[in-house]
Short mmCIF file of C-alpha atoms in Angstrom, two decimals:
data_model
loop_
_atom_site.label_atom_id
_atom_site.label_comp_id
_atom_site.label_asym_id
_atom_site.label_seq_id
_atom_site.Cartn_x
_atom_site.Cartn_y
_atom_site.Cartn_z
CA MET A 220 109.43 97.52 102.47
CA GLN A 221 108.07 94.33 103.73
CA ALA A 222 108.54 95.87 107.52
CA PHE A 223 106.68 98.87 106.76
CA GLU A 224 103.59 96.63 105.27
CA ALA A 225 103.78 94.44 108.49
CA GLU A 226 103.53 97.58 110.71
CA ILE A 227 100.65 99.27 108.90
CA ALA A 228 98.75 96.03 109.26
CA GLU A 229 99.31 96.50 113.07
CA PHE A 230 96.48 99.13 112.49
CA ALA A 231 93.65 96.93 112.09
CA SER A 232 94.69 94.80 115.41
CA VAL A 233 93.55 98.17 116.95
CA ASP A 234 90.65 98.41 114.90
CA ALA A 235 92.12 101.74 112.83
CA GLN A 236 91.95 102.52 109.14
CA VAL A 237 95.94 103.86 107.42
CA LEU A 238 94.80 106.46 104.95
CA GLY A 239 97.18 108.62 103.03
CA ILE A 240 96.14 111.55 101.37
CA SER A 241 97.69 114.18 99.10
CA VAL A 242 97.15 117.15 96.64
CA ASP A 243 98.49 114.96 93.94
CA SER A 244 96.34 113.46 91.10
CA VAL A 245 95.14 110.16 91.13
CA THR A 246 97.69 108.85 88.49
CA CYS A 247 100.68 110.44 90.23
CA LYS A 248 99.45 108.77 93.80
CA LYS A 249 99.14 105.02 91.99
CA ALA A 250 102.65 105.39 90.65
CA TRP A 251 103.85 106.66 94.07
CA ALA A 252 102.44 103.64 95.76
CA GLU A 253 103.64 101.50 93.19
CA SER A 254 107.58 102.62 93.23
CA ILE A 255 107.34 102.46 96.93
CA ARG A 256 105.26 98.82 97.09
CA VAL A 257 102.38 100.19 99.14
CA LYS A 258 99.54 97.64 98.77
CA SER A 259 97.94 97.42 102.21
CA PHE A 260 96.06 101.33 102.70
CA PRO A 261 93.86 103.29 100.56
CA MET A 262 96.01 106.42 98.98
CA LEU A 263 93.17 109.36 98.40
CA ALA A 264 93.95 112.27 95.98
CA ASP A 265 93.27 115.62 97.26
CA PHE A 266 93.34 117.11 93.81
CA TRP A 267 90.29 119.18 93.29
CA PRO A 268 89.32 121.30 94.31
CA HIS A 269 92.63 121.79 94.65
CA GLY A 270 93.71 120.76 98.56
CA ALA A 271 90.16 121.27 99.92
CA VAL A 272 90.95 118.66 102.63
CA ALA A 273 94.17 119.69 103.42
CA GLU A 274 93.06 123.48 103.95
CA SER A 275 90.24 122.24 105.88
CA TYR A 276 92.88 120.32 108.59
CA GLY A 277 95.40 123.39 108.55
CA ILE A 278 97.84 121.83 106.67
CA PHE A 279 97.41 123.46 103.02
CA ARG A 280 100.49 125.31 101.59
CA GLU A 281 99.10 128.46 99.51
CA VAL A 282 102.52 129.48 98.03
CA GLU A 283 103.39 125.36 96.89
CA GLY A 284 100.26 124.52 96.08
CA SER A 285 100.95 121.53 98.50
CA SER A 286 100.01 120.17 101.88
CA ALA A 287 102.36 119.77 104.73
CA ARG A 288 102.91 116.16 105.80
CA ALA A 289 101.57 115.26 108.73
CA THR A 290 99.96 112.60 110.90
CA PHE A 291 95.91 113.04 112.16
CA ILE A 292 94.18 110.16 114.53
CA ILE A 293 90.15 110.47 114.04
CA ASP A 294 88.32 108.84 116.31
CA LYS A 295 85.36 107.28 115.03
CA GLU A 296 82.86 110.51 116.29
CA GLY A 297 84.99 112.71 114.21
CA VAL A 298 87.35 114.20 117.13
CA ILE A 299 90.82 114.67 115.88
CA ARG A 300 92.72 112.79 118.59
CA TYR A 301 96.19 113.27 117.57
CA LYS A 302 98.12 115.29 115.13
CA LYS A 303 101.81 115.97 114.09
CA ILE A 304 103.37 117.85 111.54
CA HIS A 305 106.56 116.00 110.18
CA ILE A 306 109.17 118.15 108.73
CA ARG A 307 111.77 115.81 108.12
CA GLU A 308 110.99 112.88 109.92
CA LEU A 309 108.97 110.10 108.84
CA PRO A 310 105.81 109.11 110.81
CA ASP A 311 106.59 106.89 114.04
CA LEU A 312 104.34 104.28 114.21
CA ALA A 313 104.93 102.65 117.23
CA GLU A 314 104.31 106.48 118.54
CA ILE A 315 101.17 106.41 116.79
CA LEU A 316 100.20 102.64 117.56
CA ASP A 317 100.93 103.97 121.44
CA VAL A 318 98.50 106.86 120.78
CA LEU A 319 95.87 104.55 119.04
CA LYS A 320 95.84 101.90 122.29
CA SER A 321 95.47 104.89 124.59
CA ILE A 322 91.85 105.97 123.05
#
């Protein structure tokens, strides 16, 4: 997990802020973050109104009441510059850093 934290720290070098968000409650999100020892970025709860942020980004799954796993890069003007839905794979941090460096 230390390698993950080190990779996340690289985002600051390209003037980027990493945020985690899901439709889970704050309590659930806190427990999950502690279980995987993530400390370096904010983890936000899209709990109420349930899934409102996920819905606005087109990744809310109405039937399951959850959101798809996805990565977005949003520039300082609020424009989405990158979007990738993750089915079974984890986000490729090197790919994301490359996109950030190209912006």
